[in-house]
Amino acid sequence: MKRTNISTGTPWEPIIGYSRAVRVGDAVHVSGTTATGADGKIVGPGDPYQQTVQTLRNIRSALEKAGARLEDVVRTRIYTTRISAWEQIGRAHGEVFGAIRPATAMVEVSGLVNPEMLVEIEAEALVTNSPARSRRAAKTKGRARRKSRR
């Protein structure tokens, strides 16, 4: 199976030796993602809701680069340094995933790589409606119809 590594150019990727996301077949694994903006600065310092919103934007971007969508997400893992803010974090997560309803967990950790970071989220997706799969399904359906007419 083909493996594709997705990089976003954060300073931590080469130091730690990881990819923002990895796609193997129809599975996409998104690494722990934080509220880092395009300028490399933390979005929403001190605001767990805003950090969660930005984190989920970053996850969406990584998924899209890997050929997946938020609708393909089957699991998230939420890490926070402030579990008392679970409702704010959960509200932001629910605004994105309320209809998708992936399996999830939210746990408190003692710290993240940057002390300004309050939230880090991992995501896993299964791409079920890929164009290649849709074409294969259409071909298979067409063959089945031709056979049934014989």
PDB file of N, CA and C in Angstrom, residues 14-109:
ATOM      1  N   PRO A  14      10.821  18.502  11.779  1.00  0.00           N
ATOM      2  CA  PRO A  14      12.136  17.892  11.549  1.00  0.00           C
ATOM      3  C   PRO A  14      12.886  17.563  12.843  1.00  0.00           C
ATOM      4  N   ILE A  15      12.641  18.344  13.886  1.00  0.00           N
ATOM      5  CA  ILE A  15      13.348  18.105  15.149  1.00  0.00           C
ATOM      6  C   ILE A  15      12.894  16.789  15.775  1.00  0.00           C
ATOM      7  N   ILE A  16      11.578  16.602  15.829  1.00  0.00           N
ATOM      8  CA  ILE A  16      11.023  15.402  16.466  1.00  0.00           C
ATOM      9  C   ILE A  16      10.978  14.233  15.487  1.00  0.00           C
ATOM     10  N   GLY A  17      10.903  14.518  14.190  1.00  0.00           N
ATOM     11  CA  GLY A  17      10.877  13.465  13.184  1.00  0.00           C
ATOM     12  C   GLY A  17       9.483  12.894  12.987  1.00  0.00           C
ATOM     13  N   TYR A  18       8.526  13.752  12.660  1.00  0.00           N
ATOM     14  CA  TYR A  18       7.164  13.275  12.424  1.00  0.00           C
ATOM     15  C   TYR A  18       6.545  14.032  11.263  1.00  0.00           C
ATOM     16  N   SER A  19       5.408  13.540  10.811  1.00  0.00           N
ATOM     17  CA  SER A  19       4.626  14.196   9.762  1.00  0.00           C
ATOM     18  C   SER A  19       3.341  14.712  10.380  1.00  0.00           C
ATOM     19  N   ARG A  20       2.801  15.783   9.841  1.00  0.00           N
ATOM     20  CA  ARG A  20       1.503  16.297  10.310  1.00  0.00           C
ATOM     21  C   ARG A  20       0.435  15.239  10.132  1.00  0.00           C
ATOM     22  N   ALA A  21       0.483  14.553   8.979  1.00  0.00           N
ATOM     23  CA  ALA A  21      -0.457  13.467   8.718  1.00  0.00           C
ATOM     24  C   ALA A  21       0.233  12.413   7.870  1.00  0.00           C
ATOM     25  N   VAL A  22      -0.263  11.198   7.980  1.00  0.00           N
ATOM     26  CA  VAL A  22       0.231  10.092   7.170  1.00  0.00           C
ATOM     27  C   VAL A  22      -0.984   9.376   6.597  1.00  0.00           C
ATOM     28  N   ARG A  23      -0.959   9.178   5.276  1.00  0.00           N
ATOM     29  CA  ARG A  23      -2.030   8.410   4.644  1.00  0.00           C
ATOM     30  C   ARG A  23      -1.458   7.104   4.124  1.00  0.00           C
ATOM     31  N   VAL A  24      -2.111   6.021   4.492  1.00  0.00           N
ATOM     32  CA  VAL A  24      -1.778   4.695   3.980  1.00  0.00           C
ATOM     33  C   VAL A  24      -3.094   4.084   3.517  1.00  0.00           C
ATOM     34  N   GLY A  25      -3.208   3.880   2.201  1.00  0.00           N
ATOM     35  CA  GLY A  25      -4.477   3.395   1.663  1.00  0.00           C
ATOM     36  C   GLY A  25      -5.576   4.402   1.949  1.00  0.00           C
ATOM     37  N   ASP A  26      -6.669   3.921   2.553  1.00  0.00           N
ATOM     38  CA  ASP A  26      -7.794   4.795   2.863  1.00  0.00           C
ATOM     39  C   ASP A  26      -7.729   5.375   4.269  1.00  0.00           C
ATOM     40  N   ALA A  27      -6.684   5.051   5.023  1.00  0.00           N
ATOM     41  CA  ALA A  27      -6.552   5.538   6.401  1.00  0.00           C
ATOM     42  C   ALA A  27      -5.652   6.764   6.448  1.00  0.00           C
ATOM     43  N   VAL A  28      -6.116   7.776   7.197  1.00  0.00           N
ATOM     44  CA  VAL A  28      -5.327   8.994   7.400  1.00  0.00           C
ATOM     45  C   VAL A  28      -5.190   9.200   8.899  1.00  0.00           C
ATOM     46  N   HIS A  29      -3.955   9.341   9.345  1.00  0.00           N
ATOM     47  CA  HIS A  29      -3.660   9.578  10.759  1.00  0.00           C
ATOM     48  C   HIS A  29      -3.069  10.982  10.876  1.00  0.00           C
ATOM     49  N   VAL A  30      -3.736  11.834  11.655  1.00  0.00           N
ATOM     50  CA  VAL A  30      -3.255  13.202  11.855  1.00  0.00           C
ATOM     51  C   VAL A  30      -2.597  13.278  13.224  1.00  0.00           C
ATOM     52  N   SER A  31      -1.348  13.712  13.239  1.00  0.00           N
ATOM     53  CA  SER A  31      -0.583  13.849  14.485  1.00  0.00           C
ATOM     54  C   SER A  31      -1.231  14.860  15.419  1.00  0.00           C
ATOM     55  N   GLY A  32      -0.777  14.845  16.659  1.00  0.00           N
ATOM     56  CA  GLY A  32      -1.226  15.849  17.608  1.00  0.00           C
ATOM     57  C   GLY A  32      -1.059  17.234  17.007  1.00  0.00           C
ATOM     58  N   THR A  33      -2.154  17.977  16.960  1.00  0.00           N
ATOM     59  CA  THR A  33      -2.202  19.265  16.281  1.00  0.00           C
ATOM     60  C   THR A  33      -2.627  20.331  17.284  1.00  0.00           C
ATOM     61  N   THR A  34      -1.994  21.487  17.186  1.00  0.00           N
ATOM     62  CA  THR A  34      -2.285  22.583  18.119  1.00  0.00           C
ATOM     63  C   THR A  34      -2.775  23.809  17.361  1.00  0.00           C
ATOM     64  N   ALA A  35      -2.990  24.888  18.096  1.00  0.00           N
ATOM     65  CA  ALA A  35      -3.545  26.127  17.540  1.00  0.00           C
ATOM     66  C   ALA A  35      -2.466  27.023  16.962  1.00  0.00           C
ATOM     67  N   THR A  36      -1.542  26.460  16.233  1.00  0.00           N
ATOM     68  CA  THR A  36      -0.478  27.251  15.617  1.00  0.00           C
ATOM     69  C   THR A  36      -1.015  27.906  14.354  1.00  0.00           C
ATOM     70  N   GLY A  37      -0.864  29.222  14.247  1.00  0.00           N
ATOM     71  CA  GLY A  37      -1.317  29.950  13.068  1.00  0.00           C
ATOM     72  C   GLY A  37      -0.298  29.874  11.956  1.00  0.00           C
ATOM     73  N   ALA A  38      -0.651  30.407  10.800  1.00  0.00           N
ATOM     74  CA  ALA A  38       0.237  30.401   9.636  1.00  0.00           C
ATOM     75  C   ALA A  38       1.549  31.119   9.916  1.00  0.00           C
ATOM     76  N   ASP A  39       1.523  32.065  10.867  1.00  0.00           N
ATOM     77  CA  ASP A  39       2.732  32.813  11.216  1.00  0.00           C
ATOM     78  C   ASP A  39       3.588  32.098  12.262  1.00  0.00           C
ATOM     79  N   GLY A  40       3.153  30.897  12.675  1.00  0.00           N
ATOM     80  CA  GLY A  40       3.905  30.122  13.655  1.00  0.00           C
ATOM     81  C   GLY A  40       3.582  30.464  15.097  1.00  0.00           C
ATOM     82  N   LYS A  41       2.721  31.456  15.305  1.00  0.00           N
ATOM     83  CA  LYS A  41       2.344  31.859  16.663  1.00  0.00           C
ATOM     84  C   LYS A  41       1.082  31.126  17.110  1.00  0.00           C
ATOM     85  N   ILE A  42       0.910  31.003  18.423  1.00  0.00           N
ATOM     86  CA  ILE A  42      -0.272  30.361  18.978  1.00  0.00           C
ATOM     87  C   ILE A  42      -1.476  31.286  18.829  1.00  0.00           C
ATOM     88  N   VAL A  43      -2.549  30.763  18.270  1.00  0.00           N
ATOM     89  CA  VAL A  43      -3.799  31.512  18.121  1.00  0.00           C
ATOM     90  C   VAL A  43      -4.594  31.349  19.417  1.00  0.00           C
ATOM     91  N   GLY A  44      -5.087  32.445  19.952  1.00  0.00           N
ATOM     92  CA  GLY A  44      -5.935  32.401  21.142  1.00  0.00           C
ATOM     93  C   GLY A  44      -5.218  32.073  22.435  1.00  0.00           C
ATOM     94  N   PRO A  45      -4.091  32.720  22.730  1.00  0.00           N
ATOM     95  CA  PRO A  45      -3.409  32.431  24.007  1.00  0.00           C
ATOM     96  C   PRO A  45      -4.375  32.621  25.184  1.00  0.00           C
ATOM     97  N   GLY A  46      -4.421  31.637  26.059  1.00  0.00           N
ATOM     98  CA  GLY A  46      -5.277  31.700  27.239  1.00  0.00           C
ATOM     99  C   GLY A  46      -6.735  31.371  26.982  1.00  0.00           C
ATOM    100  N   ASP A  47      -7.127  31.104  25.722  1.00  0.00           N
ATOM    101  CA  ASP A  47      -8.525  30.849  25.368  1.00  0.00           C
ATOM    102  C   ASP A  47      -8.681  29.436  24.807  1.00  0.00           C
ATOM    103  N   PRO A  48      -9.128  28.481  25.635  1.00  0.00           N
ATOM    104  CA  PRO A  48      -9.236  27.093  25.176  1.00  0.00           C
ATOM    105  C   PRO A  48     -10.229  26.903  24.019  1.00  0.00           C
ATOM    106  N   TYR A  49     -11.308  27.673  24.008  1.00  0.00           N
ATOM    107  CA  TYR A  49     -12.275  27.563  22.912  1.00  0.00           C
ATOM    108  C   TYR A  49     -11.616  27.974  21.595  1.00  0.00           C
ATOM    109  N   GLN A  50     -10.993  29.149  21.569  1.00  0.00           N
ATOM    110  CA  GLN A  50     -10.369  29.647  20.347  1.00  0.00           C
ATOM    111  C   GLN A  50      -9.230  28.736  19.894  1.00  0.00           C
ATOM    112  N   GLN A  51      -8.480  28.207  20.846  1.00  0.00           N
ATOM    113  CA  GLN A  51      -7.399  27.281  20.475  1.00  0.00           C
ATOM    114  C   GLN A  51      -7.963  26.011  19.856  1.00  0.00           C
ATOM    115  N   THR A  52      -9.072  25.521  20.378  1.00  0.00           N
ATOM    116  CA  THR A  52      -9.689  24.313  19.814  1.00  0.00           C
ATOM    117  C   THR A  52     -10.191  24.588  18.401  1.00  0.00           C
ATOM    118  N   VAL A  53     -10.821  25.739  18.194  1.00  0.00           N
ATOM    119  CA  VAL A  53     -11.300  26.112  16.856  1.00  0.00           C
ATOM    120  C   VAL A  53     -10.136  26.130  15.870  1.00  0.00           C
ATOM    121  N   GLN A  54      -9.022  26.778  16.229  1.00  0.00           N
ATOM    122  CA  GLN A  54      -7.867  26.853  15.328  1.00  0.00           C
ATOM    123  C   GLN A  54      -7.246  25.476  15.114  1.00  0.00           C
ATOM    124  N   THR A  55      -7.169  24.698  16.169  1.00  0.00           N
ATOM    125  CA  THR A  55      -6.625  23.341  16.051  1.00  0.00           C
ATOM    126  C   THR A  55      -7.426  22.527  15.050  1.00  0.00           C
ATOM    127  N   LEU A  56      -8.749  22.624  15.123  1.00  0.00           N
ATOM    128  CA  LEU A  56      -9.602  21.874  14.201  1.00  0.00           C
ATOM    129  C   LEU A  56      -9.487  22.405  12.772  1.00  0.00           C
ATOM    130  N   ARG A  57      -9.235  23.692  12.611  1.00  0.00           N
ATOM    131  CA  ARG A  57      -8.960  24.235  11.267  1.00  0.00           C
ATOM    132  C   ARG A  57      -7.680  23.612  10.710  1.00  0.00           C
ATOM    133  N   ASN A  58      -6.668  23.514  11.570  1.00  0.00           N
ATOM    134  CA  ASN A  58      -5.399  22.928  11.144  1.00  0.00           C
ATOM    135  C   ASN A  58      -5.569  21.452  10.793  1.00  0.00           C
ATOM    136  N   ILE A  59      -6.394  20.744  11.550  1.00  0.00           N
ATOM    137  CA  ILE A  59      -6.664  19.333  11.252  1.00  0.00           C
ATOM    138  C   ILE A  59      -7.385  19.222   9.916  1.00  0.00           C
ATOM    139  N   ARG A  60      -8.387  20.070   9.688  1.00  0.00           N
ATOM    140  CA  ARG A  60      -9.104  20.057   8.409  1.00  0.00           C
ATOM    141  C   ARG A  60      -8.127  20.250   7.250  1.00  0.00           C
ATOM    142  N   SER A  61      -7.204  21.184   7.397  1.00  0.00           N
ATOM    143  CA  SER A  61      -6.222  21.453   6.356  1.00  0.00           C
ATOM    144  C   SER A  61      -5.344  20.220   6.097  1.00  0.00           C
ATOM    145  N   ALA A  62      -4.887  19.582   7.157  1.00  0.00           N
ATOM    146  CA  ALA A  62      -4.050  18.381   7.006  1.00  0.00           C
ATOM    147  C   ALA A  62      -4.837  17.260   6.333  1.00  0.00           C
ATOM    148  N   LEU A  63      -6.094  17.088   6.723  1.00  0.00           N
ATOM    149  CA  LEU A  63      -6.935  16.054   6.103  1.00  0.00           C
ATOM    150  C   LEU A  63      -7.100  16.324   4.611  1.00  0.00           C
ATOM    151  N   GLU A  64      -7.366  17.574   4.264  1.00  0.00           N
ATOM    152  CA  GLU A  64      -7.558  17.921   2.854  1.00  0.00           C
ATOM    153  C   GLU A  64      -6.298  17.672   2.044  1.00  0.00           C
ATOM    154  N   LYS A  65      -5.133  17.977   2.620  1.00  0.00           N
ATOM    155  CA  LYS A  65      -3.873  17.705   1.923  1.00  0.00           C
ATOM    156  C   LYS A  65      -3.672  16.213   1.704  1.00  0.00           C
ATOM    157  N   ALA A  66      -4.279  15.398   2.572  1.00  0.00           N
ATOM    158  CA  ALA A  66      -4.175  13.944   2.459  1.00  0.00           C
ATOM    159  C   ALA A  66      -5.327  13.347   1.651  1.00  0.00           C
ATOM    160  N   GLY A  67      -6.207  14.202   1.111  1.00  0.00           N
ATOM    161  CA  GLY A  67      -7.323  13.712   0.311  1.00  0.00           C
ATOM    162  C   GLY A  67      -8.510  13.233   1.126  1.00  0.00           C
ATOM    163  N   ALA A  68      -8.620  13.724   2.358  1.00  0.00           N
ATOM    164  CA  ALA A  68      -9.733  13.336   3.236  1.00  0.00           C
ATOM    165  C   ALA A  68     -10.529  14.581   3.620  1.00  0.00           C
ATOM    166  N   ARG A  69     -11.635  14.355   4.322  1.00  0.00           N
ATOM    167  CA  ARG A  69     -12.490  15.442   4.778  1.00  0.00           C
ATOM    168  C   ARG A  69     -12.799  15.234   6.248  1.00  0.00           C
ATOM    169  N   LEU A  70     -13.305  16.271   6.888  1.00  0.00           N
ATOM    170  CA  LEU A  70     -13.726  16.126   8.284  1.00  0.00           C
ATOM    171  C   LEU A  70     -14.767  15.025   8.425  1.00  0.00           C
ATOM    172  N   GLU A  71     -15.621  14.860   7.428  1.00  0.00           N
ATOM    173  CA  GLU A  71     -16.657  13.830   7.465  1.00  0.00           C
ATOM    174  C   GLU A  71     -16.083  12.418   7.491  1.00  0.00           C
ATOM    175  N   ASP A  72     -14.823  12.259   7.127  1.00  0.00           N
ATOM    176  CA  ASP A  72     -14.172  10.949   7.132  1.00  0.00           C
ATOM    177  C   ASP A  72     -13.574  10.592   8.493  1.00  0.00           C
ATOM    178  N   VAL A  73     -13.554  11.539   9.430  1.00  0.00           N
ATOM    179  CA  VAL A  73     -12.929  11.318  10.740  1.00  0.00           C
ATOM    180  C   VAL A  73     -13.749  10.316  11.543  1.00  0.00           C
ATOM    181  N   VAL A  74     -13.054   9.299  12.066  1.00  0.00           N
ATOM    182  CA  VAL A  74     -13.712   8.270  12.881  1.00  0.00           C
ATOM    183  C   VAL A  74     -13.285   8.326  14.350  1.00  0.00           C
ATOM    184  N   ARG A  75     -12.182   9.043  14.625  1.00  0.00           N
ATOM    185  CA  ARG A  75     -11.713   9.135  16.013  1.00  0.00           C
ATOM    186  C   ARG A  75     -10.903  10.407  16.209  1.00  0.00           C
ATOM    187  N   THR A  76     -11.120  11.059  17.356  1.00  0.00           N
ATOM    188  CA  THR A  76     -10.261  12.161  17.782  1.00  0.00           C
ATOM    189  C   THR A  76      -9.810  11.880  19.211  1.00  0.00           C
ATOM    190  N   ARG A  77      -8.670  12.435  19.537  1.00  0.00           N
ATOM    191  CA  ARG A  77      -8.166  12.386  20.915  1.00  0.00           C
ATOM    192  C   ARG A  77      -7.805  13.815  21.285  1.00  0.00           C
ATOM    193  N   ILE A  78      -8.396  14.300  22.365  1.00  0.00           N
ATOM    194  CA  ILE A  78      -8.194  15.684  22.789  1.00  0.00           C
ATOM    195  C   ILE A  78      -7.360  15.685  24.064  1.00  0.00           C
ATOM    196  N   TYR A  79      -6.269  16.430  24.027  1.00  0.00           N
ATOM    197  CA  TYR A  79      -5.411  16.592  25.190  1.00  0.00           C
ATOM    198  C   TYR A  79      -5.491  18.055  25.613  1.00  0.00           C
ATOM    199  N   THR A  80      -5.665  18.296  26.889  1.00  0.00           N
ATOM    200  CA  THR A  80      -5.733  19.672  27.372  1.00  0.00           C
ATOM    201  C   THR A  80      -4.942  19.808  28.671  1.00  0.00           C
ATOM    202  N   THR A  81      -4.385  20.976  28.864  1.00  0.00           N
ATOM    203  CA  THR A  81      -3.689  21.255  30.121  1.00  0.00           C
ATOM    204  C   THR A  81      -4.650  21.854  31.138  1.00  0.00           C
ATOM    205  N   ARG A  82      -5.903  22.041  30.706  1.00  0.00           N
ATOM    206  CA  ARG A  82      -6.889  22.672  31.585  1.00  0.00           C
ATOM    207  C   ARG A  82      -8.233  21.943  31.454  1.00  0.00           C
ATOM    208  N   ILE A  83      -8.365  20.795  32.121  1.00  0.00           N
ATOM    209  CA  ILE A  83      -9.586  19.992  32.001  1.00  0.00           C
ATOM    210  C   ILE A  83     -10.815  20.753  32.515  1.00  0.00           C
ATOM    211  N   SER A  84     -10.612  21.740  33.366  1.00  0.00           N
ATOM    212  CA  SER A  84     -11.744  22.547  33.841  1.00  0.00           C
ATOM    213  C   SER A  84     -12.410  23.307  32.691  1.00  0.00           C
ATOM    214  N   ALA A  85     -11.742  23.420  31.553  1.00  0.00           N
ATOM    215  CA  ALA A  85     -12.299  24.101  30.378  1.00  0.00           C
ATOM    216  C   ALA A  85     -12.932  23.105  29.402  1.00  0.00           C
ATOM    217  N   TRP A  86     -13.269  21.911  29.901  1.00  0.00           N
ATOM    218  CA  TRP A  86     -13.788  20.862  29.016  1.00  0.00           C
ATOM    219  C   TRP A  86     -15.030  21.300  28.240  1.00  0.00           C
ATOM    220  N   GLU A  87     -15.875  22.128  28.837  1.00  0.00           N
ATOM    221  CA  GLU A  87     -17.091  22.546  28.129  1.00  0.00           C
ATOM    222  C   GLU A  87     -16.767  23.452  26.942  1.00  0.00           C
ATOM    223  N   GLN A  88     -15.815  24.357  27.106  1.00  0.00           N
ATOM    224  CA  GLN A  88     -15.420  25.236  25.996  1.00  0.00           C
ATOM    225  C   GLN A  88     -14.767  24.427  24.878  1.00  0.00           C
ATOM    226  N   ILE A  89     -13.895  23.521  25.264  1.00  0.00           N
ATOM    227  CA  ILE A  89     -13.204  22.665  24.292  1.00  0.00           C
ATOM    228  C   ILE A  89     -14.224  21.764  23.600  1.00  0.00           C
ATOM    229  N   GLY A  90     -15.095  21.156  24.392  1.00  0.00           N
ATOM    230  CA  GLY A  90     -16.121  20.274  23.845  1.00  0.00           C
ATOM    231  C   GLY A  90     -17.085  20.998  22.921  1.00  0.00           C
ATOM    232  N   ARG A  91     -17.427  22.244  23.252  1.00  0.00           N
ATOM    233  CA  ARG A  91     -18.332  23.025  22.400  1.00  0.00           C
ATOM    234  C   ARG A  91     -17.708  23.242  21.022  1.00  0.00           C
ATOM    235  N   ALA A  92     -16.438  23.627  20.993  1.00  0.00           N
ATOM    236  CA  ALA A  92     -15.754  23.836  19.706  1.00  0.00           C
ATOM    237  C   ALA A  92     -15.670  22.528  18.917  1.00  0.00           C
ATOM    238  N   HIS A  93     -15.357  21.434  19.603  1.00  0.00           N
ATOM    239  CA  HIS A  93     -15.292  20.118  18.954  1.00  0.00           C
ATOM    240  C   HIS A  93     -16.666  19.744  18.409  1.00  0.00           C
ATOM    241  N   GLY A  94     -17.701  19.978  19.198  1.00  0.00           N
ATOM    242  CA  GLY A  94     -19.060  19.652  18.785  1.00  0.00           C
ATOM    243  C   GLY A  94     -19.543  20.484  17.613  1.00  0.00           C
ATOM    244  N   GLU A  95     -19.096  21.715  17.508  1.00  0.00           N
ATOM    245  CA  GLU A  95     -19.474  22.568  16.374  1.00  0.00           C
ATOM    246  C   GLU A  95     -18.966  21.991  15.057  1.00  0.00           C
ATOM    247  N   VAL A  96     -17.849  21.300  15.108  1.00  0.00           N
ATOM    248  CA  VAL A  96     -17.279  20.690  13.911  1.00  0.00           C
ATOM    249  C   VAL A  96     -17.778  19.265  13.725  1.00  0.00           C
ATOM    250  N   PHE A  97     -17.816  18.502  14.805  1.00  0.00           N
ATOM    251  CA  PHE A  97     -18.089  17.068  14.704  1.00  0.00           C
ATOM    252  C   PHE A  97     -19.461  16.635  15.214  1.00  0.00           C
ATOM    253  N   GLY A  98     -20.339  17.585  15.553  1.00  0.00           N
ATOM    254  CA  GLY A  98     -21.645  17.238  16.118  1.00  0.00           C
ATOM    255  C   GLY A  98     -22.448  16.275  15.269  1.00  0.00           C
ATOM    256  N   ALA A  99     -22.441  16.452  13.952  1.00  0.00           N
ATOM    257  CA  ALA A  99     -23.190  15.564  13.065  1.00  0.00           C
ATOM    258  C   ALA A  99     -22.366  14.347  12.653  1.00  0.00           C
ATOM    259  N   ILE A 100     -21.054  14.452  12.735  1.00  0.00           N
ATOM    260  CA  ILE A 100     -20.158  13.368  12.300  1.00  0.00           C
ATOM    261  C   ILE A 100     -20.009  12.325  13.408  1.00  0.00           C
ATOM    262  N   ARG A 101     -19.903  12.796  14.624  1.00  0.00           N
ATOM    263  CA  ARG A 101     -19.863  11.988  15.842  1.00  0.00           C
ATOM    264  C   ARG A 101     -18.766  10.909  15.863  1.00  0.00           C
ATOM    265  N   PRO A 102     -17.492  11.311  15.717  1.00  0.00           N
ATOM    266  CA  PRO A 102     -16.419  10.319  15.819  1.00  0.00           C
ATOM    267  C   PRO A 102     -16.261   9.844  17.263  1.00  0.00           C
ATOM    268  N   ALA A 103     -15.641   8.705  17.432  1.00  0.00           N
ATOM    269  CA  ALA A 103     -15.239   8.281  18.774  1.00  0.00           C
ATOM    270  C   ALA A 103     -14.223   9.305  19.262  1.00  0.00           C
ATOM    271  N   THR A 104     -14.210   9.586  20.560  1.00  0.00           N
ATOM    272  CA  THR A 104     -13.266  10.592  21.055  1.00  0.00           C
ATOM    273  C   THR A 104     -12.920  10.334  22.507  1.00  0.00           C
ATOM    274  N   ALA A 105     -11.898  10.999  22.946  1.00  0.00           N
ATOM    275  CA  ALA A 105     -11.505  11.023  24.354  1.00  0.00           C
ATOM    276  C   ALA A 105     -10.955  12.405  24.631  1.00  0.00           C
ATOM    277  N   MET A 106     -11.149  12.870  25.867  1.00  0.00           N
ATOM    278  CA  MET A 106     -10.551  14.139  26.290  1.00  0.00           C
ATOM    279  C   MET A 106      -9.848  13.866  27.607  1.00  0.00           C
ATOM    280  N   VAL A 107      -8.556  14.142  27.643  1.00  0.00           N
ATOM    281  CA  VAL A 107      -7.776  13.883  28.857  1.00  0.00           C
ATOM    282  C   VAL A 107      -6.926  15.096  29.205  1.00  0.00           C
ATOM    283  N   GLU A 108      -6.662  15.245  30.483  1.00  0.00           N
ATOM    284  CA  GLU A 108      -5.788  16.320  30.930  1.00  0.00           C
ATOM    285  C   GLU A 108      -4.351  15.827  30.959  1.00  0.00           C
ATOM    286  N   VAL A 109      -3.453  16.681  30.488  1.00  0.00           N
ATOM    287  CA  VAL A 109      -2.015  16.403  30.523  1.00  0.00           C
ATOM    288  C   VAL A 109      -1.336  17.522  31.298  1.00  0.00           C
TER     289      VAL A 109
END
